[in-house]
Coordinates of C-alpha atoms in Angstrom, one line a residue:
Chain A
X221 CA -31.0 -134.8 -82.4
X222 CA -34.5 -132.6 -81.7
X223 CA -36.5 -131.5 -84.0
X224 CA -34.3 -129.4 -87.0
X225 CA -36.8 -128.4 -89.2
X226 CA -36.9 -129.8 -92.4
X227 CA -35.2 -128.3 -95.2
X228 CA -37.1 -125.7 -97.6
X229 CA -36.4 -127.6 -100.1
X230 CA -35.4 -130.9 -100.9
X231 CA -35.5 -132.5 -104.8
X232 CA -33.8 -135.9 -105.0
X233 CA -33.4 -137.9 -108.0
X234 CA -35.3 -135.6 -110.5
X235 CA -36.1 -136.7 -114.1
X236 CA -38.3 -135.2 -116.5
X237 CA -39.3 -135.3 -120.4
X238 CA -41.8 -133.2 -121.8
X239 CA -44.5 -135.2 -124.0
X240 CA -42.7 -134.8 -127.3
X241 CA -39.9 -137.1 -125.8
X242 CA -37.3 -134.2 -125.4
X243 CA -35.6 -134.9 -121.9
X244 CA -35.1 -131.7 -119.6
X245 CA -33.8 -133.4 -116.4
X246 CA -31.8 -136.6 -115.8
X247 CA -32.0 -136.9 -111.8
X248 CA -30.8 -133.9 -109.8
X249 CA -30.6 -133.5 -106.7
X250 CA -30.7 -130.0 -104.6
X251 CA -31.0 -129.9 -101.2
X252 CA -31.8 -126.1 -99.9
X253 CA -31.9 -125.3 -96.3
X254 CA -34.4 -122.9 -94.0
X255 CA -32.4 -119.6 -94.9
X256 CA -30.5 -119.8 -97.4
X257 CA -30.0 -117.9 -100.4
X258 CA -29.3 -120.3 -103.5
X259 CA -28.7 -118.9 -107.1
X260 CA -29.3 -121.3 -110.0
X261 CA -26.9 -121.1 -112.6
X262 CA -26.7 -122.3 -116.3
X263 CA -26.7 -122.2 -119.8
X264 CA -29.7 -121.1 -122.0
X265 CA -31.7 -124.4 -122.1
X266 CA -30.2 -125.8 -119.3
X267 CA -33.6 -127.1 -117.6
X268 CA -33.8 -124.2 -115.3
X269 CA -37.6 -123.3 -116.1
X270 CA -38.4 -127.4 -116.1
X271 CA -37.1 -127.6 -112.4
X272 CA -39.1 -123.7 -111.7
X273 CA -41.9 -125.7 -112.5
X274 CA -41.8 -128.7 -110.8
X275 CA -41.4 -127.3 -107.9
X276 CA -44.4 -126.0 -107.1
X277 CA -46.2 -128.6 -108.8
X278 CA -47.2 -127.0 -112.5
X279 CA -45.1 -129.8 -113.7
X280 CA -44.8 -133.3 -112.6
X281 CA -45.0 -137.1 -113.5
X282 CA -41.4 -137.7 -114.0
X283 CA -38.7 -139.6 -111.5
X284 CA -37.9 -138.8 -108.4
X285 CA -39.2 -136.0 -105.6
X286 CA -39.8 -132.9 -104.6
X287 CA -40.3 -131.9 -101.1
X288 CA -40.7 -128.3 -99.4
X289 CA -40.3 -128.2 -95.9
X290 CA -40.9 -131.6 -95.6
X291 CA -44.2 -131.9 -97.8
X292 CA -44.1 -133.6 -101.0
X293 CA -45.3 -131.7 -104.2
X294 CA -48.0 -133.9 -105.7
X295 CA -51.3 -133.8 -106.5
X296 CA -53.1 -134.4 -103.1
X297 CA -51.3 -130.6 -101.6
X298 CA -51.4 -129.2 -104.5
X299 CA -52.8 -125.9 -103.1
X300 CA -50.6 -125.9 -99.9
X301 CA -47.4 -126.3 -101.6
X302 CA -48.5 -123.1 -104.2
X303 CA -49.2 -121.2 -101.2
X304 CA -45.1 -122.5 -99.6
X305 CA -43.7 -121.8 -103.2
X306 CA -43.5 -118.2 -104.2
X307 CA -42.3 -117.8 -108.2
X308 CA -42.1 -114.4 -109.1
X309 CA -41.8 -114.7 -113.0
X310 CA -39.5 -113.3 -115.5
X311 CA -42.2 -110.5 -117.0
X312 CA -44.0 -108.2 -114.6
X313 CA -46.6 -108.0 -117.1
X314 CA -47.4 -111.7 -116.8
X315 CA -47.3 -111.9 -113.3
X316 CA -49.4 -108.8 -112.3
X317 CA -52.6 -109.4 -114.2
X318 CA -55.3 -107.7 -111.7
X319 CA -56.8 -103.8 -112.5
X320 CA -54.9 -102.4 -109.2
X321 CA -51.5 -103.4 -107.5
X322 CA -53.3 -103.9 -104.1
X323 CA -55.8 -106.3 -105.7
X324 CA -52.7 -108.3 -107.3
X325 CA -50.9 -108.6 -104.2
X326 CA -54.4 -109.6 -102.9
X327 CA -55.0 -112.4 -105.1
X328 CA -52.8 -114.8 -103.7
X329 CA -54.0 -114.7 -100.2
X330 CA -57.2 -114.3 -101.0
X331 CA -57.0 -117.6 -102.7
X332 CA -56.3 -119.0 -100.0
X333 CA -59.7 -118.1 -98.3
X334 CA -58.1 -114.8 -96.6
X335 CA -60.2 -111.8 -96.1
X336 CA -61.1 -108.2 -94.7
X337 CA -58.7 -106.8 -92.5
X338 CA -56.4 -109.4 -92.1
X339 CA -56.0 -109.6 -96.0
X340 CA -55.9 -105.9 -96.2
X341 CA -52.8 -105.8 -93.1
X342 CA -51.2 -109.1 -95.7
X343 CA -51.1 -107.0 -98.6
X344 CA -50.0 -103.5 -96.6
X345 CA -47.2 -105.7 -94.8
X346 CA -45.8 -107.2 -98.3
X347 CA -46.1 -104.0 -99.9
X348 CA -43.9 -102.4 -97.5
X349 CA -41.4 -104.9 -97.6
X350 CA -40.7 -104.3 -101.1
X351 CA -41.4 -100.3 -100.9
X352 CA -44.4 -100.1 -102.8
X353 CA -46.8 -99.2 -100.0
X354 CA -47.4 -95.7 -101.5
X355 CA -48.5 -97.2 -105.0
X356 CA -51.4 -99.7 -103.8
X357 CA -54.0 -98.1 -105.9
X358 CA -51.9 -97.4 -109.2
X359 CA -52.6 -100.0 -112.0
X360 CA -49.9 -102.1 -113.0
X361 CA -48.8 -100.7 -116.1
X362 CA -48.3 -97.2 -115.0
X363 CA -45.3 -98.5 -113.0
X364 CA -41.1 -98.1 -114.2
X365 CA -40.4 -101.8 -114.7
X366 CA -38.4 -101.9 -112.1
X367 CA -41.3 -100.9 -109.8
X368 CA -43.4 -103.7 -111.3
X369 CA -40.7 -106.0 -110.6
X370 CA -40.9 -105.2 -106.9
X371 CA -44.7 -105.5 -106.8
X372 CA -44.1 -108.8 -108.6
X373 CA -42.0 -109.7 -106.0
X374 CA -44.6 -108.2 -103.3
X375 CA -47.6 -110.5 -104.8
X376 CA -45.7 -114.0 -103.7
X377 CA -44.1 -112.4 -100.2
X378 CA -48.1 -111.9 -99.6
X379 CA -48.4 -115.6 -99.6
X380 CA -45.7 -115.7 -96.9
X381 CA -44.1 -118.7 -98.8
X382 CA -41.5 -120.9 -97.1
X383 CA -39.1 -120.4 -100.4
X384 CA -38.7 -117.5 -102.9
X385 CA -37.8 -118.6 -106.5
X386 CA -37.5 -115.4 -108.5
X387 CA -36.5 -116.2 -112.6
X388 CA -33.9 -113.8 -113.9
X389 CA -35.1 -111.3 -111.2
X390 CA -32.0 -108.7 -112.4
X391 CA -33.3 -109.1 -116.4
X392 CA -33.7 -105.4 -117.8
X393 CA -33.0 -103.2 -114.4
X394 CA -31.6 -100.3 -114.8
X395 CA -28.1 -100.5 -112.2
X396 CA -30.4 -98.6 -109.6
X397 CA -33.3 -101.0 -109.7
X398 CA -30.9 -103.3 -109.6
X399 CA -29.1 -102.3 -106.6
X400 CA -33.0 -101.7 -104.9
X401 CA -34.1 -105.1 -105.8
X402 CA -30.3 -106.3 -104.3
X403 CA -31.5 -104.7 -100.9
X404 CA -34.9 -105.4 -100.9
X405 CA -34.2 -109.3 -101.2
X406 CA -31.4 -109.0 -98.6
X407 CA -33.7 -107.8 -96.0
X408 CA -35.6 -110.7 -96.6
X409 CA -35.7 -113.2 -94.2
X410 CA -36.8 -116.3 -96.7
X411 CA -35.1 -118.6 -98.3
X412 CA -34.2 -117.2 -101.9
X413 CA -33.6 -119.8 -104.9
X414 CA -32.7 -117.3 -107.5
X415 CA -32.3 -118.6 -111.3
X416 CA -30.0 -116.1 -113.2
X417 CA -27.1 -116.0 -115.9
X418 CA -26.6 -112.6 -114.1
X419 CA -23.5 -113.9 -112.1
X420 CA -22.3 -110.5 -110.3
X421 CA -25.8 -110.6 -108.6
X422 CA -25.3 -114.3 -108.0
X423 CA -22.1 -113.1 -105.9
X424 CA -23.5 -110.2 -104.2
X425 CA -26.4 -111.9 -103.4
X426 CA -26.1 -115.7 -102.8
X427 CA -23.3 -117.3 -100.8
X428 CA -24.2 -120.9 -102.3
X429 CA -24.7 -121.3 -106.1
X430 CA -25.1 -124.6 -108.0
X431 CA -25.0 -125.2 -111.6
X432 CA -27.4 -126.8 -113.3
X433 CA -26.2 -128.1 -117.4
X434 CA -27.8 -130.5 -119.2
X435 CA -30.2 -131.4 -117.1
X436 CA -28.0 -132.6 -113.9
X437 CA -26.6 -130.3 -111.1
X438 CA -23.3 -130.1 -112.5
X439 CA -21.8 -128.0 -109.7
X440 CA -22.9 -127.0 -105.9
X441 CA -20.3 -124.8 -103.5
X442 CA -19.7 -121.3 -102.6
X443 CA -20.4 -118.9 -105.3
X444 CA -17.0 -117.6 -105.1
X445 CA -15.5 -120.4 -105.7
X446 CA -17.2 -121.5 -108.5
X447 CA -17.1 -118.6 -110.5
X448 CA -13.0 -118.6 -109.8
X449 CA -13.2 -122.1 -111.5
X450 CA -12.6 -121.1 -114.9
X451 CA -12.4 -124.3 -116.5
X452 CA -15.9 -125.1 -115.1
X453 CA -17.9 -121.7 -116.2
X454 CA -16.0 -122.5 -119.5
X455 CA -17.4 -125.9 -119.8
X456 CA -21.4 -125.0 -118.8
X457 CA -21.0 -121.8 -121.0
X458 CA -21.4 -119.4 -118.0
X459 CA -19.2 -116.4 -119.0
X460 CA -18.6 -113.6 -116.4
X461 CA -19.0 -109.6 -118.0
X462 CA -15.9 -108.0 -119.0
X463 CA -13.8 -106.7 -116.4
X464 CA -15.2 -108.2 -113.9
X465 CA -13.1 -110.7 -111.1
X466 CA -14.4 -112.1 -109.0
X467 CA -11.4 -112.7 -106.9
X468 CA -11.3 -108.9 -106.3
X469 CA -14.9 -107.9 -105.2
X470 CA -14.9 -107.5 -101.6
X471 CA -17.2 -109.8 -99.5
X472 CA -20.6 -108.6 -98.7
Chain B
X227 CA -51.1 -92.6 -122.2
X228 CA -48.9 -93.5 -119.5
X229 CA -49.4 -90.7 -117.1
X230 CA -53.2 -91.3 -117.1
X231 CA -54.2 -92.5 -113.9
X232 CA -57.9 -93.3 -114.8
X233 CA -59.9 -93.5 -118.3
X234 CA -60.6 -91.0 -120.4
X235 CA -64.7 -91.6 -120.1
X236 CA -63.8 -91.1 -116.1
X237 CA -64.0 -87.5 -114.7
X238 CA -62.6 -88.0 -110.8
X239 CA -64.9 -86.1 -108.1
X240 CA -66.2 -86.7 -104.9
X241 CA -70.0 -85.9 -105.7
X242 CA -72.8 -88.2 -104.3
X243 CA -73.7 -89.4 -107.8
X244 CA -69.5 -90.5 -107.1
X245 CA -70.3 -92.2 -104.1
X246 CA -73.0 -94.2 -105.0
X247 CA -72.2 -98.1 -105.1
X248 CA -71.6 -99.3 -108.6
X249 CA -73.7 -101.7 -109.1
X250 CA -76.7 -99.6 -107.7
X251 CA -75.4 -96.9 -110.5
X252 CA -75.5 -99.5 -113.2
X253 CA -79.0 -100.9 -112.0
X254 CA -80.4 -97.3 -112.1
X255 CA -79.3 -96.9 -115.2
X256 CA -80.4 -100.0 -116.7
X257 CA -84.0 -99.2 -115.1
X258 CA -83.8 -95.5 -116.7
X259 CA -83.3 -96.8 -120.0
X260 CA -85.9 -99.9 -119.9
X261 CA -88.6 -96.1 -118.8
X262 CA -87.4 -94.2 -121.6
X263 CA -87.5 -97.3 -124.4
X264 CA -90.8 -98.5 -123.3
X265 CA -92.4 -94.4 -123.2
X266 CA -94.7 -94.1 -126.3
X267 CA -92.6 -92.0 -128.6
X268 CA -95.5 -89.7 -129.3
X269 CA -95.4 -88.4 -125.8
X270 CA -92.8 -85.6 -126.9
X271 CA -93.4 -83.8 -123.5
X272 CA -92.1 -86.7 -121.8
X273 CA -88.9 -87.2 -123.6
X274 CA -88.3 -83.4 -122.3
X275 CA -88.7 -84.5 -118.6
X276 CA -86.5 -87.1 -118.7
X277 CA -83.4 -84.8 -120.4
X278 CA -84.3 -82.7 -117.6
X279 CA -84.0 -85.6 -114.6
X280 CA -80.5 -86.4 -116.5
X281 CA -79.2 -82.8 -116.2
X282 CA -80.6 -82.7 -112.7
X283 CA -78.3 -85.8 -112.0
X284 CA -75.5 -84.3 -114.0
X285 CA -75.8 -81.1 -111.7
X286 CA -75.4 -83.2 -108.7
X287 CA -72.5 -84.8 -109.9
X288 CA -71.0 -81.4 -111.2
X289 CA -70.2 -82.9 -114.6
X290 CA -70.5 -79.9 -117.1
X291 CA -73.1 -79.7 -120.1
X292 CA -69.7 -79.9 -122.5
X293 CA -68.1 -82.6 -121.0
X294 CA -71.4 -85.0 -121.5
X295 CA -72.1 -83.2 -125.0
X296 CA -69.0 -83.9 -126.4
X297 CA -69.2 -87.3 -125.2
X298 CA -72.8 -87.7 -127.0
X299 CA -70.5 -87.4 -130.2
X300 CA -70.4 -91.0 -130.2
X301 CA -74.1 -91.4 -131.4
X302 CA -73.3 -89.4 -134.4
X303 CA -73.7 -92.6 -136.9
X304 CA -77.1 -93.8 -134.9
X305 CA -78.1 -90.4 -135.8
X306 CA -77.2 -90.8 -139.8
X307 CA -79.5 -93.6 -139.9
X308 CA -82.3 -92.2 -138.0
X309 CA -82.1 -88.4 -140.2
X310 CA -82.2 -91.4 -143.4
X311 CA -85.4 -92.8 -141.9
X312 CA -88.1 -89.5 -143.2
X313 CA -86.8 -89.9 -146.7
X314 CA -87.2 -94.1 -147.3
X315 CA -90.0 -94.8 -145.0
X316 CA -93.1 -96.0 -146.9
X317 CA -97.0 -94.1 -145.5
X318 CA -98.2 -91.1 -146.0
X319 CA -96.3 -87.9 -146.8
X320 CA -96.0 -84.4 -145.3
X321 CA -94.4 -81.3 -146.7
X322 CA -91.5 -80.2 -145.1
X323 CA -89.3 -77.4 -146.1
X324 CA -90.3 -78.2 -149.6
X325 CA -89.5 -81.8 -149.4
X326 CA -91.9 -84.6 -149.1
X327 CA -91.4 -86.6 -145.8
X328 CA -92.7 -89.7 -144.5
X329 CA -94.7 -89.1 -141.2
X330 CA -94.1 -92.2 -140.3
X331 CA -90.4 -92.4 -140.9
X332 CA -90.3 -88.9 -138.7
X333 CA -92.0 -90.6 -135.9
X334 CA -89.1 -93.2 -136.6
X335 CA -86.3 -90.5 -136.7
X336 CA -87.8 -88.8 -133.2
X337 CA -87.8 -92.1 -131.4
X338 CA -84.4 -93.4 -131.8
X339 CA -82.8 -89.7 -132.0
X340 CA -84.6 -89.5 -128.7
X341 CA -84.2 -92.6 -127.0
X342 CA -80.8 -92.9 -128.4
X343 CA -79.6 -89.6 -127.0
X344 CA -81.2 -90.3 -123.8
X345 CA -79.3 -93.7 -123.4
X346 CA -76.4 -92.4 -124.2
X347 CA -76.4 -89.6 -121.8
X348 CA -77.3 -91.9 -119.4
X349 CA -74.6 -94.0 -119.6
X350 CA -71.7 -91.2 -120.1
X351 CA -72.7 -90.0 -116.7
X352 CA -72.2 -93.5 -115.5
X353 CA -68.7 -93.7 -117.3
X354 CA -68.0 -90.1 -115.6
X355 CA -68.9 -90.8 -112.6
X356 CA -68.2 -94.5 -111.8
X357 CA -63.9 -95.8 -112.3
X358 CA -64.0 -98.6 -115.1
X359 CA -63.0 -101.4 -112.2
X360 CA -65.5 -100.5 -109.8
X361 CA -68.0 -100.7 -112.7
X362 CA -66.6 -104.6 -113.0
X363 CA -66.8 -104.6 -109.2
X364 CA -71.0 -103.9 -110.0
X365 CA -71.4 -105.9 -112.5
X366 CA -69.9 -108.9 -110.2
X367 CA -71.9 -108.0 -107.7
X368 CA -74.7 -108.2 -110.0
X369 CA -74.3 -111.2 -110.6
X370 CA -73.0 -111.3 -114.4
X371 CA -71.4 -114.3 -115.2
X372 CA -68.0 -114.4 -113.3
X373 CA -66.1 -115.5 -117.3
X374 CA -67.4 -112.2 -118.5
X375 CA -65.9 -110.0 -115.8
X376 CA -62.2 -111.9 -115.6
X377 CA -62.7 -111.2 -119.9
X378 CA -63.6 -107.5 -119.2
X379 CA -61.3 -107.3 -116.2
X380 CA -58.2 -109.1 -118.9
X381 CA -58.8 -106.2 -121.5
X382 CA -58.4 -103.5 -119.4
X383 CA -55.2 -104.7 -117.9
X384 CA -53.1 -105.9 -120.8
X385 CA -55.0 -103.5 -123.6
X386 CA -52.2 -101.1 -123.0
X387 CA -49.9 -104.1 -122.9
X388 CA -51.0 -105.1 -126.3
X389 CA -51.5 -102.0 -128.0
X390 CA -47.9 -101.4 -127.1
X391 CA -46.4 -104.7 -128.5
X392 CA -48.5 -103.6 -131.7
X393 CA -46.6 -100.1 -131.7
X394 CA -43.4 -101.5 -131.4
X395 CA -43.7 -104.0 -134.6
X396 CA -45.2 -101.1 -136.5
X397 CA -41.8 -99.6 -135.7
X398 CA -40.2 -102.2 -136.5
X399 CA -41.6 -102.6 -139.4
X400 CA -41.5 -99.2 -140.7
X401 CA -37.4 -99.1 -139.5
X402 CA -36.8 -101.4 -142.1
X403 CA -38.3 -99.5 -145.2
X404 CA -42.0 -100.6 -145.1
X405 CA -44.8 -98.2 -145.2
X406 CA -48.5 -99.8 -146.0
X407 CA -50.0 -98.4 -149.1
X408 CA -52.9 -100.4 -150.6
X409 CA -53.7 -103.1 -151.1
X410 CA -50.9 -104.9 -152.2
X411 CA -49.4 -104.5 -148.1
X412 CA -52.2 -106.1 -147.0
X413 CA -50.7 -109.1 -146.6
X414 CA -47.9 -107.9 -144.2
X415 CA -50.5 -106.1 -142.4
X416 CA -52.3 -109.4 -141.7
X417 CA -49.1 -111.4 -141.2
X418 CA -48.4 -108.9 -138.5
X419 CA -52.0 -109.5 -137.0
X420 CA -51.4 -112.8 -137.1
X421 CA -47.9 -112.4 -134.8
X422 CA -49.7 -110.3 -132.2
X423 CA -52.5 -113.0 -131.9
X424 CA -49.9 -115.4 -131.1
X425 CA -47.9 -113.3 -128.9
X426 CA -51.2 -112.7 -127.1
X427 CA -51.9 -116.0 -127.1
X428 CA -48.9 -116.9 -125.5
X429 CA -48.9 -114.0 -123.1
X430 CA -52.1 -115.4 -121.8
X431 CA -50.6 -118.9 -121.3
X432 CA -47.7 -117.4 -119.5
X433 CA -50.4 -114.7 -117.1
X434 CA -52.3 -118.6 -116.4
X435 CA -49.5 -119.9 -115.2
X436 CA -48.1 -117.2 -112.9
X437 CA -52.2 -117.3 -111.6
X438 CA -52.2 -121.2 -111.1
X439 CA -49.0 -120.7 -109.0
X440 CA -50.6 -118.3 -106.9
X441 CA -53.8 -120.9 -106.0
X442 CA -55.9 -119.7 -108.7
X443 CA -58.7 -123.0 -109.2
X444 CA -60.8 -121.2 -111.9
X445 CA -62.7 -118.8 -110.0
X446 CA -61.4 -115.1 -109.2
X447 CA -61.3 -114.8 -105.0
X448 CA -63.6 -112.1 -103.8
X449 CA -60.9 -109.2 -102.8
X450 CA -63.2 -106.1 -102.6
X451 CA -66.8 -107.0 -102.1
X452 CA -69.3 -103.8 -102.7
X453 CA -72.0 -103.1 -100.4
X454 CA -74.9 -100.6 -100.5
X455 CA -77.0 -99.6 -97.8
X456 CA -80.5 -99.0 -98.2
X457 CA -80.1 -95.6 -98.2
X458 CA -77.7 -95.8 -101.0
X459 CA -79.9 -97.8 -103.3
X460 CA -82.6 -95.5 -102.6
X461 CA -81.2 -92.2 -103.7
X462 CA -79.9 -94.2 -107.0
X463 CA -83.4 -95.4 -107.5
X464 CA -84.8 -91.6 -107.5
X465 CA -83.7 -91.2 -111.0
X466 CA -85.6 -94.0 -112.4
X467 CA -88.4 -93.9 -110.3
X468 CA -89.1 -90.1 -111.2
X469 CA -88.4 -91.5 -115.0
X470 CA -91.1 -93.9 -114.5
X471 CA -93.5 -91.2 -112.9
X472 CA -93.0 -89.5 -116.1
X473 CA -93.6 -92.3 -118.2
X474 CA -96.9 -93.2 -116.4
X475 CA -98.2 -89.5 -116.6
X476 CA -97.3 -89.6 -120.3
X477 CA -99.1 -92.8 -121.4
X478 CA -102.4 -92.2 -119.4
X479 CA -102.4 -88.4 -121.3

């Protein structure tokens, strides 16, 4: 076999506990390829921050590895492997922390020693990607919040990152930002690890899931299939919303 | 205040006080007001030359006399203490209006009602001419200590953010029956203090975190870097340079 490239991500045998002794991760093991879009499902305390954080390398010292595309997170690459891992937080408000939107989704390239036109064609590019372009100038908190999610979203595409992990990226959308933050990440042509307990997005959105409870990957197939399993969504407290089957809704 | 695209201090225009660089605005200013402090306050003539330089800059930046004077408002309690001054001041004693008056303590009153006023004028046209983040953008460029700008930078993005969160438990509070009166609420006032320290607190671990992960290493990357051309810091330097003509003629009269 030539050269495949190496997977976006690759976490093998991954074991944490924080300093006060509690255990957050007992080895798991994710594999996600160049491409994919990968939801990350589970319960409320699940460990689904703890593994956010490792991957980029904010946490770490535990078992095991992390590697994205190919390059293990530790100490030495710190700075490369925050520019290949893109984590657009939960709250717009904590993630956009600069006067202007253009200087936000400035601040990660910039970082990175970018400047002057190039910079200024980074942030115009991301910006339209997410369709913000016309709102580079506003400050932050005069945007909807769906409109600060897609600048949030806007800040890490800037960095061009190998992987995208977004953190509850449908939490309080109105159904139309929603649906705009749905296409937005479609068009995308990154791979997407999304954490959510929102599982219709998870099944328009991701053909893989896996479900991560009690600190192991508990389950790992086609989204579909997993949220047909009843017995398993029952047993890692994933619930689906009323009415909704998803042995009915049409595939995307 | 959510519609507000700029601060209230701000008045937008494209004048070429507006143009100016920021941090040759703020170095003017700070020059104008190191003239008119050091001007010996019984050159009275002086002080009138200045005011008039100031509305000269005003007209060029087509800020109206009642947007600055109702600005100026904010001295009012400087003013307090300097109309006090004439009546404690120790020295010899002059008849005004049928009261006795220190002379001393009038000189007192005229030189920080004077210099005060001046200042402050000063620095409202700065505020109405010059966006608060390009005024961080000077004071970078001038070299303040980079801690103090992120701090300044900080408050103006999450003071809405805040003052928001505080609205909200006020609401909260008052939905369930409470309504502060006196002293015996102060505790629940403070409690609630307390709660928004934390959740600020907090915030700002949360806002370090989503900065580490975007390569931040403790120092803010240079995104817009100001420039001014000589040109530029010459027509800000005509204000204090004219102040400082003044302020020669004044003391060698």
């Amino acid at each position: 076999m030539t050269s495949t490239p190496p997977p976006s991500l690759d976490v093998t045998g991954l074991a944490f506990a924080y300093p006060d002794g509690h255990q957050a991760l007992f080895g798991v093991d994710l594999t996600v390829g160049r491409g994919e879009r990968v939801a990350l499902l589970g319960p409320n305390g699940a460990g689904k921050t703890t593994l956010v954080l490792h991957l980029n390398g904010i946490l770490g010292g535990g078992v095991g590895t992390v590697r994205v595309a190919g390059l293990p997170v530790d100490k030495r690459n710190v700075a490369e492997i925050r520019r290949k891992v893109g984590i657009v937080f939960q709250d717009p408000d904590d993630q956009l922390f600069m006067p202007t939107v253009r200087e936000d989704v400035a601040f990660g390239p910039a970082a990175a020693g970018l400047r002057g036109a190039e910079l200024d064609e980074r942030v115009r590019t991301a910006l339209d990607r997410v369709g913000m372009a016309g709102f580079a100038d506003r400050p932050p908190h005069h945007l909807s919040f769906g409109q600060r999610r897609r600048v949030a979203v806007a800040t890490v595409l800037a960095m061009e990152p190998e992987i995208l992990v977004l953190d509850e990226p449908s939490s309080n959308l109105d159904p139309a930002s929603r649906r705009e933050l749905a296409d937005i990440l479609r068009s995308l042509d990154v791979t997407v690890l999304m954490v959510t307990h929102d599982l219709p997005y998870a099944l328009e959105l991701c053909p893989r899931s896996v479900v991560l409870s009690e600190g192991v990957i508990a389950a790992d197939g086609p989204t579909r299939d997993l949220l047909c399993d009843e017995e398993l969504m029952r047993a890692h407290r994933l619930e689906l919303p009323f009415g909704f089957d998803p042995r009915t809704v049409p595939a995307i | 205040m959510g519609a507000g695209h700029a601060h209230r201090l701000y008045r937008s225009g494209n004048s070429p006080v507006h143009r100016l660089p920021p941090h040759c605005k703020l170095a003017a200013v700070f020059a104008f007001v190191v003239v008119v402090v050091s001007t010996p306050r019984e050159a009275v003539w002086a002080f009138g030359g200045y005011a008039v330089l100031l509305a000269g800059v005003a007209a060029t930046a087509r800020i109206p006399a009642g947007f600055v004077l109702r600005r100026l408002l904010i001295e009012i309690p400087f003013v307090a203490f300097a109309v006090l001054m004439p009546f404690v001041a120790e020295g010899e004693r002059t008849e005004v209006l049928g009261l006795s008056l220190s002379v001393s303590g009038l000189w007192g009153a005229w030189n920080v009602l004077a210099k005060g006023t001046l200042g402050v004028a000063a620095s409202v046209l700065l505020a109405g001419t010059t966006e608060l983040r390009e005024l961080l953008l000077g004071l970078q460029r001038l070299r303040l200590p980079a801690q103090l700008v992120q701090i300044a930078s900080f408050m103006i993005r999450y003071g809405d953010v805040i003052t928001d969160e505080m609205r909200r438990m006020s609401i909260a509070r008052r939905s369930r029956g409470f309504e502060a009166r006196g002293v015996r609420h102060w505790g629940v006032l403070a409690k609630t203090a307390g709660a928004l320290f934390i959740r600020s607190y907090e915030r700002g671990e949360r806002v370090h975190l989503a900065m580490v992960s975007r390569g931040y290493t403790g120092t803010m990357p240079v995104i817009d870097d100001v420039t001014a051309s000589r040109a530029q810091w010459a027509h800000a330097a005509a204000l204090p340079a004219a102040a400082l003509a003044v302020c020669l003629i004044g003391r060698t009269l």
